[in-house]
Amino acid sequence: MAEENKVKLHGMWASPYVKRVEIALKIKGIPYELVEEDLVNKSQLLLQYNPVHKKVPVLIHNGKSICESLVILEYIDETWKNGPPLLPQDPYKRAKVRFWTSFVEKELLENVLLVVRSEGEAQEKAIKVVFEKLNLLEEGLKDLFQGETHHIDGENMGILDIFLCSLFGAHKAQEEVLGVKFIDPEKFPLLSSWLTASTEVAVVKALQPSHEKLVMVYQFLRQKALQPSAAEVEVKEGVYVSSLSRSSAF
Amino acid sequence: MAEEEVKLFGTWGSPFSRRIEVALKLKGVQYEYIEEDLTNKSPALLNYNPVNKQIPVLVHNGKPVAESFVIMEYIDETWKHNPILPADPYERAMARFWAKYIDEKFWPAAKKTVVAKGEEQKGAIDEIQQQMKNLEGELKEKKFFGGESLGFLDIAANIIIWLVVAQEALGMDQILNEEKLPVLHGWLHRLLDDAVFKECVPPKERHLDFFKVKFGSSIASK
């Protein structure tokens, strides 16, 4: 058997984008070295491997770098064919999964971030949009699951499951910081039960930061956005992020 | 072999729906084209894409697929001859990465170069120039991003033509000029010369008129 080339992942513990890649690597059983980046003081390697966006996650495999979490996930699925597939086989089912994954990324994530970063009337508006999008997703799930119970375990988590729990795995922390309950089982029964099942998967559970840490992350993102002074933020960011990193390991 | 029914809902002026036309034509897939009036969307469109109610939508044997890159991947996986994406996973990742870059970074900045004024416009122009240099880095010596023939990224990059036409319509200096961006400039001309691709761009005069009407009043003074 040919020896697998070393896999490295440049990441940051609080990033949901990095989390997606870690879940995928673990589901496939791919050993990797995690390089923790200080996003205030990015490593030369990171800037070299992702000169265009200068962001995490970056996957290094066979000496080549791949960036953007969705692109990385598709790369992982196409390169390591031995582990459980991250996408279904059928082209039409694949198209549906890709469509909803794009929806979670562009329509849901963007608007949740808007809620985090705004207040007053702007925030009210953003919250309304998130609920509209969640409604659409709930409807979409009826079509996607087609009456079958979508059974999730370590064997059949796919890119949509991964994207969803990377965003709403932190829903309790989001609720605490924002005072809004997005994942309401009465409003969104399919979504709630799907999310619960996803976050119970051993691999996902092991990678999830503690509730306290997630609350700090969301509080930090909110403060940073609503903070008037940029200079103050930069200093605070360095101290805050480092202190978050140094606090108890998870 | 069972009869295939392929329909494409699109608009003549949308780069996103034109992408699908290129993909289908490269594969030699017969399809019915339905021109949508976006101010008065058809019940069929709203039925096939209730989520974002947008074109393009591909309907294959009654089953709808939406979002241009999702549709392009579907087309490539369903009709396997004349592949649009390369075989190698790393090359595929590069095509997807740069296609995403074009829609998420290039397109918003491109729009700004046309509608913004003063410093904001200048900033957008500088940004676009850098982005196109980045794209040149991916193209290198190749005839097309896809190699000898058109591929996923060439199709995705069709949107560059929309910027070129808009700038021409508004009498602006071309950002994509031979002096500053020789590699991409050469690529663009090869693209517009390609037998399949050239059928899938809006008619020039109509496109110019469209931009003059849409952005004419917001031409920044020189």
Short mmCIF file of C-alpha atoms in Angstrom, two decimals:
data_model
loop_
_atom_site.label_atom_id
_atom_site.label_comp_id
_atom_site.label_asym_id
_atom_site.label_seq_id
_atom_site.Cartn_x
_atom_site.Cartn_y
_atom_site.Cartn_z
CA MET A 1 0.00 0.00 0.00
CA ALA A 2 1.39 3.39 -0.98
CA GLU A 3 2.29 5.64 1.88
CA GLU A 4 -0.06 8.55 2.28
CA ASN A 5 1.63 11.86 1.93
CA LYS A 6 1.55 13.96 5.00
CA VAL A 7 -1.51 16.16 5.47
CA LYS A 8 -1.28 19.47 7.31
CA LEU A 9 -4.10 21.79 8.21
CA HIS A 10 -3.49 25.42 9.07
CA GLY A 11 -6.33 26.43 11.32
CA MET A 12 -7.57 28.28 14.35
CA TRP A 13 -9.59 26.68 17.14
CA ALA A 14 -12.47 29.20 17.07
CA SER A 15 -13.02 29.10 13.31
CA PRO A 16 -16.12 27.21 12.13
CA TYR A 17 -14.57 27.07 8.64
CA VAL A 18 -11.60 25.14 9.99
CA LYS A 19 -13.94 22.92 12.02
CA ARG A 20 -15.57 21.75 8.79
CA VAL A 21 -12.28 20.48 7.45
CA GLU A 22 -11.34 18.77 10.71
CA ILE A 23 -14.66 16.94 10.83
CA ALA A 24 -14.20 15.78 7.24
CA LEU A 25 -10.63 14.57 7.84
CA LYS A 26 -11.69 12.67 10.95
CA ILE A 27 -14.71 11.07 9.26
CA LYS A 28 -12.42 9.83 6.50
CA GLY A 29 -9.88 8.66 9.06
CA ILE A 30 -7.11 10.79 7.53
CA PRO A 31 -4.27 11.54 9.94
CA TYR A 32 -3.21 15.17 9.88
CA GLU A 33 -1.04 17.69 11.65
CA LEU A 34 -2.89 20.74 12.88
CA VAL A 35 -0.95 24.01 12.74
CA GLU A 36 -2.66 26.50 15.01
CA GLU A 37 -2.47 30.02 13.57
CA ASP A 38 -2.49 33.25 15.53
CA LEU A 39 -4.71 35.30 13.23
CA VAL A 40 -3.33 38.58 14.57
CA ASN A 41 0.18 37.44 13.74
CA LYS A 42 -0.14 35.12 10.75
CA SER A 43 2.71 32.75 10.00
CA GLN A 44 4.89 33.16 6.92
CA LEU A 45 3.78 29.71 5.81
CA LEU A 46 0.11 30.69 5.88
CA LEU A 47 0.76 33.82 3.83
CA GLN A 48 2.77 31.72 1.39
CA TYR A 49 0.13 28.99 1.10
CA ASN A 50 -2.84 31.34 0.84
CA PRO A 51 -1.53 34.55 -0.66
CA VAL A 52 -4.90 35.44 -2.17
CA HIS A 53 -7.09 35.41 0.94
CA LYS A 54 -4.52 35.00 3.75
CA LYS A 55 -7.09 33.00 5.71
CA VAL A 56 -7.58 29.68 7.42
CA PRO A 57 -8.34 26.87 6.75
CA VAL A 58 -5.57 25.83 4.38
CA LEU A 59 -4.96 22.16 3.64
CA ILE A 60 -1.48 21.11 2.59
CA HIS A 61 -1.22 17.78 0.77
CA ASN A 62 1.62 16.55 -1.45
CA GLY A 63 3.26 19.93 -0.95
CA LYS A 64 0.32 21.77 -2.50
CA SER A 65 -2.11 24.06 -0.73
CA ILE A 66 -5.88 24.05 -1.07
CA CYS A 67 -7.98 26.91 0.34
CA GLU A 68 -11.68 27.64 0.97
CA SER A 69 -13.47 25.10 3.16
CA LEU A 70 -15.98 23.84 0.58
CA VAL A 71 -13.25 23.42 -2.05
CA ILE A 72 -11.18 21.54 0.54
CA LEU A 73 -14.07 19.23 1.44
CA GLU A 74 -14.67 18.31 -2.21
CA TYR A 75 -10.91 17.76 -2.61
CA ILE A 76 -10.87 15.45 0.41
CA ASP A 77 -13.82 13.47 -0.94
CA GLU A 78 -12.22 13.07 -4.36
CA THR A 79 -8.75 12.21 -3.09
CA TRP A 80 -9.52 9.73 -0.31
CA LYS A 81 -12.07 7.39 -1.78
CA ASN A 82 -11.67 4.70 0.90
CA GLY A 83 -13.46 6.48 3.74
CA PRO A 84 -17.22 7.23 3.92
CA PRO A 85 -18.33 9.51 1.03
CA LEU A 86 -19.02 13.17 1.83
CA LEU A 87 -21.39 13.46 -1.11
CA PRO A 88 -24.00 11.04 -2.48
CA GLN A 89 -23.26 9.10 -5.67
CA ASP A 90 -26.23 10.23 -7.75
CA PRO A 91 -25.61 13.51 -9.68
CA TYR A 92 -29.05 14.93 -8.90
CA LYS A 93 -28.72 14.22 -5.17
CA ARG A 94 -25.22 15.75 -5.30
CA ALA A 95 -26.69 18.86 -6.91
CA LYS A 96 -29.29 19.18 -4.15
CA VAL A 97 -26.63 18.80 -1.44
CA ARG A 98 -24.39 21.38 -3.13
CA PHE A 99 -27.31 23.78 -3.54
CA TRP A 100 -28.28 23.63 0.15
CA THR A 101 -24.65 23.79 1.27
CA SER A 102 -24.26 26.98 -0.75
CA PHE A 103 -27.50 28.23 0.81
CA VAL A 104 -26.26 27.57 4.37
CA GLU A 105 -23.02 29.36 3.56
CA LYS A 106 -24.34 32.38 1.66
CA GLU A 107 -27.87 32.91 2.94
CA LEU A 108 -27.73 31.64 6.52
CA LEU A 109 -24.18 32.18 7.73
CA GLU A 110 -23.89 35.67 6.27
CA ASN A 111 -27.14 36.75 7.89
CA VAL A 112 -26.32 35.17 11.27
CA LEU A 113 -23.04 37.11 11.23
CA LEU A 114 -25.06 40.24 10.44
CA VAL A 115 -27.15 39.62 13.57
CA VAL A 116 -23.96 39.22 15.62
CA ARG A 117 -22.45 42.43 14.26
CA SER A 118 -25.47 44.74 14.50
CA GLU A 119 -27.85 46.19 17.05
CA GLY A 120 -31.22 47.95 17.27
CA GLU A 121 -33.30 48.18 14.12
CA ALA A 122 -30.57 46.75 11.87
CA GLN A 123 -30.35 43.71 14.08
CA GLU A 124 -34.13 43.26 14.16
CA LYS A 125 -34.13 43.26 10.40
CA ALA A 126 -31.26 40.76 10.21
CA ILE A 127 -32.99 38.43 12.68
CA LYS A 128 -36.12 38.47 10.53
CA VAL A 129 -34.04 37.49 7.49
CA VAL A 130 -32.43 34.58 9.35
CA PHE A 131 -35.85 33.23 10.29
CA GLU A 132 -37.02 33.54 6.69
CA LYS A 133 -33.98 31.59 5.52
CA LEU A 134 -34.46 28.96 8.23
CA ASN A 135 -38.03 28.52 7.02
CA LEU A 136 -36.77 27.94 3.51
CA LEU A 137 -34.22 25.42 4.77
CA GLU A 138 -36.87 23.57 6.79
CA GLU A 139 -39.00 23.28 3.61
CA GLY A 140 -35.94 22.21 1.65
CA LEU A 141 -35.21 19.46 4.17
CA LYS A 142 -38.64 17.94 3.57
CA ASP A 143 -37.68 17.56 -0.07
CA LEU A 144 -34.11 16.53 0.67
CA PHE A 145 -34.98 13.82 3.17
CA GLN A 146 -38.18 12.88 1.30
CA GLY A 147 -40.02 11.47 4.26
CA GLU A 148 -37.15 9.24 5.35
CA THR A 149 -35.55 9.91 8.68
CA HIS A 150 -32.09 11.21 7.91
CA HIS A 151 -29.95 8.96 10.06
CA ILE A 152 -26.64 10.47 10.93
CA ASP A 153 -23.70 8.78 12.51
CA GLY A 154 -19.96 8.82 12.01
CA GLU A 155 -20.43 6.73 8.90
CA ASN A 156 -22.59 8.99 6.78
CA MET A 157 -21.99 12.63 7.59
CA GLY A 158 -21.84 14.63 4.42
CA ILE A 159 -20.83 18.15 3.46
CA LEU A 160 -24.27 19.59 4.22
CA ASP A 161 -24.37 17.97 7.68
CA ILE A 162 -20.87 19.31 8.31
CA PHE A 163 -21.70 22.84 7.15
CA LEU A 164 -24.87 22.95 9.20
CA CYS A 165 -23.28 21.88 12.45
CA SER A 166 -20.28 24.16 11.89
CA LEU A 167 -22.74 27.08 11.88
CA PHE A 168 -25.42 26.03 14.36
CA GLY A 169 -23.41 23.67 16.56
CA ALA A 170 -22.91 26.86 18.56
CA HIS A 171 -26.63 27.72 18.61
CA LYS A 172 -26.82 27.67 22.42
CA ALA A 173 -23.91 30.13 22.64
CA GLN A 174 -25.56 32.25 19.92
CA GLU A 175 -28.79 32.21 21.95
CA GLU A 176 -27.00 33.30 25.11
CA VAL A 177 -25.09 36.16 23.48
CA LEU A 178 -27.77 37.37 21.05
CA GLY A 179 -30.88 36.58 23.07
CA VAL A 180 -32.40 34.91 20.01
CA LYS A 181 -33.33 31.25 19.70
CA PHE A 182 -32.65 30.32 16.08
CA ILE A 183 -32.97 26.57 16.39
CA ASP A 184 -36.50 26.38 17.75
CA PRO A 185 -37.79 22.77 17.64
CA GLU A 186 -41.36 23.98 17.34
CA LYS A 187 -40.71 26.24 14.38
CA PHE A 188 -38.11 24.00 12.71
CA PRO A 189 -38.64 20.39 13.81
CA LEU A 190 -36.66 18.72 11.00
CA LEU A 191 -33.76 21.14 11.32
CA SER A 192 -33.65 20.83 15.11
CA SER A 193 -33.64 17.06 15.17
CA TRP A 194 -31.08 16.94 12.36
CA LEU A 195 -28.81 19.37 14.17
CA THR A 196 -29.13 17.48 17.45
CA ALA A 197 -28.19 14.24 15.71
CA SER A 198 -25.22 15.89 13.94
CA THR A 199 -23.78 17.43 17.09
CA GLU A 200 -24.06 14.08 18.89
CA VAL A 201 -21.74 12.39 16.41
CA ALA A 202 -18.58 11.43 18.30
CA VAL A 203 -16.20 13.19 15.92
CA VAL A 204 -18.20 16.43 16.01
CA LYS A 205 -18.58 16.34 19.78
CA ALA A 206 -14.85 15.88 20.27
CA LEU A 207 -14.07 18.88 18.07
CA GLN A 208 -16.62 21.25 19.56
CA PRO A 209 -15.18 23.95 21.82
CA SER A 210 -16.86 24.27 25.25
CA HIS A 211 -20.02 26.34 25.61
CA GLU A 212 -18.09 28.92 27.66
CA LYS A 213 -15.46 29.34 24.97
CA LEU A 214 -18.10 29.68 22.25
CA VAL A 215 -19.91 32.35 24.28
CA MET A 216 -16.62 34.26 24.56
CA VAL A 217 -16.06 33.98 20.80
CA TYR A 218 -19.50 35.38 19.97
CA GLN A 219 -19.17 38.12 22.58
CA PHE A 220 -15.81 39.03 21.10
CA LEU A 221 -17.15 39.12 17.52
CA ARG A 222 -19.99 41.34 18.66
CA GLN A 223 -17.78 43.71 20.64
CA LYS A 224 -15.33 43.97 17.77
CA ALA A 225 -18.09 44.94 15.33
CA LEU A 226 -19.82 47.43 17.61
CA GLN A 227 -16.60 48.92 18.96
CA PRO A 228 -15.98 52.44 17.60
CA SER A 229 -12.21 52.54 17.87
CA ALA A 230 -10.29 50.29 15.45
CA ALA A 231 -6.96 50.82 17.14
CA GLU A 232 -8.38 49.80 20.46
CA VAL A 233 -9.83 46.71 18.87
CA GLU A 234 -6.52 45.69 17.38
CA VAL A 235 -4.79 45.74 20.74
CA LYS A 236 -7.72 44.10 22.47
CA GLU A 237 -7.97 41.52 19.73
CA GLY A 238 -4.40 40.42 20.25
CA VAL A 239 -4.80 40.14 24.00
CA TYR A 240 -8.27 38.63 23.86
CA VAL A 241 -7.54 36.04 21.20
CA SER A 242 -4.30 35.00 22.86
CA SER A 243 -6.01 34.69 26.20
CA LEU A 244 -8.77 32.62 24.61
CA SER A 245 -6.15 30.36 23.09
CA ARG A 246 -4.28 29.96 26.35
CA SER A 247 -7.35 29.12 28.40
CA SER A 248 -8.08 25.51 29.25
CA ALA A 249 -7.59 23.04 26.46
CA PHE A 250 -10.73 21.44 25.04
CA MET B 1 -32.20 5.08 -24.74
CA ALA B 2 -34.87 7.05 -22.91
CA GLU B 3 -35.61 10.49 -24.29
CA GLU B 4 -33.99 13.29 -22.37
CA GLU B 5 -35.85 16.48 -21.71
CA VAL B 6 -33.59 19.38 -20.88
CA LYS B 7 -34.86 22.91 -20.29
CA LEU B 8 -32.93 26.02 -19.37
CA PHE B 9 -34.61 29.04 -17.81
CA GLY B 10 -32.42 32.08 -18.31
CA THR B 11 -32.10 35.65 -19.53
CA TRP B 12 -30.18 36.94 -22.54
CA GLY B 13 -28.13 39.36 -20.46
CA SER B 14 -27.18 37.18 -17.51
CA PRO B 15 -23.61 35.86 -17.37
CA PHE B 16 -24.85 33.11 -15.05
CA SER B 17 -27.38 31.69 -17.49
CA ARG B 18 -24.94 32.13 -20.41
CA ARG B 19 -22.52 29.88 -18.50
CA ILE B 20 -25.04 27.06 -18.63
CA GLU B 21 -25.54 27.56 -22.37
CA VAL B 22 -21.79 27.13 -22.90
CA ALA B 23 -21.68 23.98 -20.78
CA LEU B 24 -24.64 22.39 -22.56
CA LYS B 25 -23.31 23.28 -26.02
CA LEU B 26 -19.82 21.94 -25.21
CA LYS B 27 -21.47 18.64 -24.33
CA GLY B 28 -23.73 18.71 -27.37
CA VAL B 29 -26.83 18.43 -25.19
CA GLN B 30 -30.09 19.43 -26.89
CA TYR B 31 -32.16 21.74 -24.75
CA GLU B 32 -35.17 24.02 -24.80
CA TYR B 33 -34.36 27.58 -23.80
CA ILE B 34 -36.94 29.69 -21.98
CA GLU B 35 -36.28 33.43 -21.79
CA GLU B 36 -37.55 34.84 -18.51
CA ASP B 37 -38.76 38.36 -17.85
CA LEU B 38 -37.32 39.03 -14.40
CA THR B 39 -39.89 41.75 -13.73
CA ASN B 40 -42.62 39.20 -14.36
CA LYS B 41 -41.30 35.75 -13.48
CA SER B 42 -43.14 32.78 -14.91
CA PRO B 43 -45.07 30.40 -12.63
CA ALA B 44 -42.83 27.65 -13.98
CA LEU B 45 -39.67 29.39 -12.77
CA LEU B 46 -41.16 30.11 -9.35
CA ASN B 47 -42.22 26.50 -9.13
CA TYR B 48 -38.80 25.15 -10.13
CA ASN B 49 -36.81 27.54 -7.93
CA PRO B 50 -38.99 28.59 -4.99
CA VAL B 51 -35.96 29.22 -2.77
CA ASN B 52 -34.33 32.16 -4.50
CA LYS B 53 -36.64 32.53 -7.52
CA GLN B 54 -33.65 33.21 -9.79
CA ILE B 55 -32.30 32.11 -13.12
CA PRO B 56 -30.56 30.08 -14.31
CA VAL B 57 -32.50 26.91 -13.59
CA LEU B 58 -31.81 23.71 -15.45
CA VAL B 59 -34.65 21.22 -15.57
CA HIS B 60 -33.64 17.70 -16.54
CA ASN B 61 -36.47 15.22 -16.99
CA GLY B 62 -38.63 17.39 -14.76
CA LYS B 63 -36.03 17.76 -11.99
CA PRO B 64 -34.76 21.30 -11.33
CA VAL B 65 -31.20 22.33 -10.51
CA ALA B 66 -30.34 25.92 -9.52
CA GLU B 67 -27.15 27.99 -8.93
CA SER B 68 -24.78 28.25 -11.90
CA PHE B 69 -21.80 26.35 -10.44
CA VAL B 70 -24.07 23.64 -9.02
CA ILE B 71 -25.66 23.27 -12.47
CA MET B 72 -22.27 23.13 -14.19
CA GLU B 73 -21.08 20.35 -11.86
CA TYR B 74 -24.36 18.51 -12.47
CA ILE B 75 -23.96 18.78 -16.23
CA ASP B 76 -20.38 17.49 -16.02
CA GLU B 77 -21.40 14.52 -13.88
CA THR B 78 -24.45 13.62 -15.96
CA TRP B 79 -22.99 13.92 -19.46
CA LYS B 80 -19.49 12.56 -18.98
CA HIS B 81 -17.99 13.17 -22.44
CA ASN B 82 -16.02 16.39 -23.13
CA PRO B 83 -15.34 16.96 -19.43
CA ILE B 84 -15.50 20.54 -18.14
CA LEU B 85 -13.59 19.85 -14.94
CA PRO B 86 -10.14 18.22 -15.08
CA ALA B 87 -9.64 14.67 -13.82
CA ASP B 88 -7.04 15.42 -11.14
CA PRO B 89 -8.51 16.37 -7.72
CA TYR B 90 -5.97 19.17 -7.16
CA GLU B 91 -6.66 20.70 -10.59
CA ARG B 92 -10.38 20.44 -9.87
CA ALA B 93 -9.85 22.22 -6.55
CA MET B 94 -7.99 25.04 -8.33
CA ALA B 95 -10.78 25.46 -10.90
CA ARG B 96 -13.41 25.60 -8.13
CA PHE B 97 -11.31 27.95 -5.99
CA TRP B 98 -10.84 30.50 -8.78
CA ALA B 99 -14.45 30.20 -9.97
CA LYS B 100 -15.58 31.03 -6.43
CA TYR B 101 -13.10 33.93 -6.38
CA ILE B 102 -14.60 35.32 -9.56
CA ASP B 103 -18.16 35.31 -8.22
CA GLU B 104 -17.40 36.35 -4.64
CA LYS B 105 -14.53 38.82 -5.07
CA PHE B 106 -14.26 39.88 -8.69
CA TRP B 107 -17.92 40.40 -9.51
CA PRO B 108 -18.80 42.73 -6.57
CA ALA B 109 -15.62 44.76 -7.21
CA ALA B 110 -16.35 44.88 -10.95
CA LYS B 111 -19.78 46.34 -10.29
CA LYS B 112 -18.19 48.98 -8.08
CA THR B 113 -15.79 50.10 -10.81
CA VAL B 114 -18.81 51.04 -12.88
CA VAL B 115 -21.17 52.60 -10.33
CA ALA B 116 -18.86 54.08 -7.69
CA LYS B 117 -17.33 57.56 -7.88
CA GLY B 118 -14.05 59.22 -7.01
CA GLU B 119 -11.85 57.48 -4.49
CA GLU B 120 -14.15 54.50 -4.09
CA GLN B 121 -14.11 53.90 -7.84
CA LYS B 122 -10.34 54.24 -7.98
CA GLY B 123 -9.99 51.74 -5.15
CA ALA B 124 -12.25 49.28 -6.95
CA ILE B 125 -10.26 49.65 -10.17
CA ASP B 126 -6.98 48.94 -8.34
CA GLU B 127 -8.60 45.95 -6.67
CA ILE B 128 -9.85 44.51 -9.97
CA GLN B 129 -6.46 44.98 -11.56
CA GLN B 130 -4.85 42.96 -8.79
CA GLN B 131 -7.55 40.30 -9.03
CA MET B 132 -7.01 39.93 -12.76
CA LYS B 133 -3.26 39.67 -12.17
CA ASN B 134 -4.03 36.83 -9.77
CA LEU B 135 -6.08 35.14 -12.48
CA GLU B 136 -3.16 35.54 -14.89
CA GLY B 137 -1.07 33.61 -12.36
CA GLU B 138 -3.49 30.72 -12.70
CA LEU B 139 -3.66 30.91 -16.51
CA LYS B 140 0.12 31.13 -17.07
CA GLU B 141 1.11 29.86 -20.55
CA LYS B 142 -2.09 27.95 -21.22
CA LYS B 143 -4.43 28.62 -24.10
CA PHE B 144 -7.40 28.46 -21.76
CA PHE B 145 -7.75 27.91 -18.00
CA GLY B 146 -8.94 24.43 -18.97
CA GLY B 147 -5.82 23.79 -21.07
CA GLU B 148 -6.22 23.21 -24.79
CA SER B 149 -10.00 23.50 -24.58
CA LEU B 150 -12.50 25.48 -22.52
CA GLY B 151 -13.04 24.33 -18.96
CA PHE B 152 -15.01 25.15 -15.83
CA LEU B 153 -12.98 28.24 -14.99
CA ASP B 154 -13.10 29.66 -18.52
CA ILE B 155 -16.87 29.37 -18.38
CA ALA B 156 -17.00 30.95 -14.90
CA ALA B 157 -14.74 33.77 -16.06
CA ASN B 158 -17.25 34.74 -18.79
CA ILE B 159 -18.32 37.45 -16.40
CA ILE B 160 -15.17 39.42 -17.27
CA ILE B 161 -16.77 40.16 -20.64
CA TRP B 162 -19.64 41.91 -18.89
CA LEU B 163 -17.15 44.31 -17.27
CA VAL B 164 -15.41 44.94 -20.60
CA VAL B 165 -18.69 45.72 -22.37
CA ALA B 166 -19.93 47.93 -19.52
CA GLN B 167 -16.71 49.95 -19.59
CA GLU B 168 -16.99 50.33 -23.35
CA ALA B 169 -20.62 51.43 -23.04
CA LEU B 170 -19.68 54.13 -20.54
CA GLY B 171 -16.62 55.36 -22.41
CA MET B 172 -14.31 54.28 -19.58
CA ASP B 173 -10.69 53.22 -20.07
CA GLN B 174 -10.48 49.44 -20.27
CA ILE B 175 -8.99 47.94 -17.14
CA LEU B 176 -8.35 44.75 -19.09
CA ASN B 177 -5.90 46.18 -21.60
CA GLU B 178 -3.04 44.53 -23.45
CA GLU B 179 -0.38 46.66 -21.78
CA LYS B 180 -1.25 45.96 -18.17
CA LEU B 181 -2.76 42.47 -18.47
CA PRO B 182 -1.33 40.88 -21.62
CA VAL B 183 -1.93 37.28 -20.56
CA LEU B 184 -5.60 37.74 -19.70
CA HIS B 185 -6.12 40.02 -22.69
CA GLY B 186 -4.87 37.26 -25.00
CA TRP B 187 -7.11 34.72 -23.27
CA LEU B 188 -10.16 36.94 -23.67
CA HIS B 189 -9.68 37.18 -27.40
CA ARG B 190 -9.22 33.44 -27.75
CA LEU B 191 -12.39 32.96 -25.70
CA LEU B 192 -14.42 35.30 -27.89
CA ASP B 193 -13.05 33.51 -30.96
CA ASP B 194 -14.09 30.08 -29.76
CA ALA B 195 -16.83 28.59 -31.94
CA VAL B 196 -19.01 27.46 -29.03
CA PHE B 197 -18.37 30.32 -26.63
CA LYS B 198 -19.06 33.12 -29.06
CA GLU B 199 -22.64 31.90 -29.52
CA CYS B 200 -23.18 32.34 -25.79
CA VAL B 201 -22.52 36.04 -25.25
CA PRO B 202 -25.19 38.73 -25.49
CA PRO B 203 -25.35 40.46 -28.89
CA LYS B 204 -22.82 43.32 -28.62
CA GLU B 205 -24.98 46.27 -29.65
CA ARG B 206 -27.89 45.23 -27.48
CA HIS B 207 -25.51 44.65 -24.56
CA LEU B 208 -23.89 48.08 -24.98
CA ASP B 209 -27.31 49.75 -25.10
CA PHE B 210 -28.35 47.89 -21.99
CA PHE B 211 -25.39 49.24 -20.01
CA LYS B 212 -25.77 52.76 -21.38
CA VAL B 213 -29.35 52.82 -20.16
CA LYS B 214 -28.61 51.17 -16.83
CA PHE B 215 -25.46 53.06 -15.80
CA GLY B 216 -25.43 56.04 -18.13
CA SER B 217 -26.47 58.52 -15.47
CA SER B 218 -23.78 57.38 -13.07
CA ILE B 219 -20.71 57.86 -15.26
CA ALA B 220 -18.00 59.35 -13.07
CA SER B 221 -16.64 62.58 -14.46
CA LYS B 222 -13.09 62.27 -15.67
#
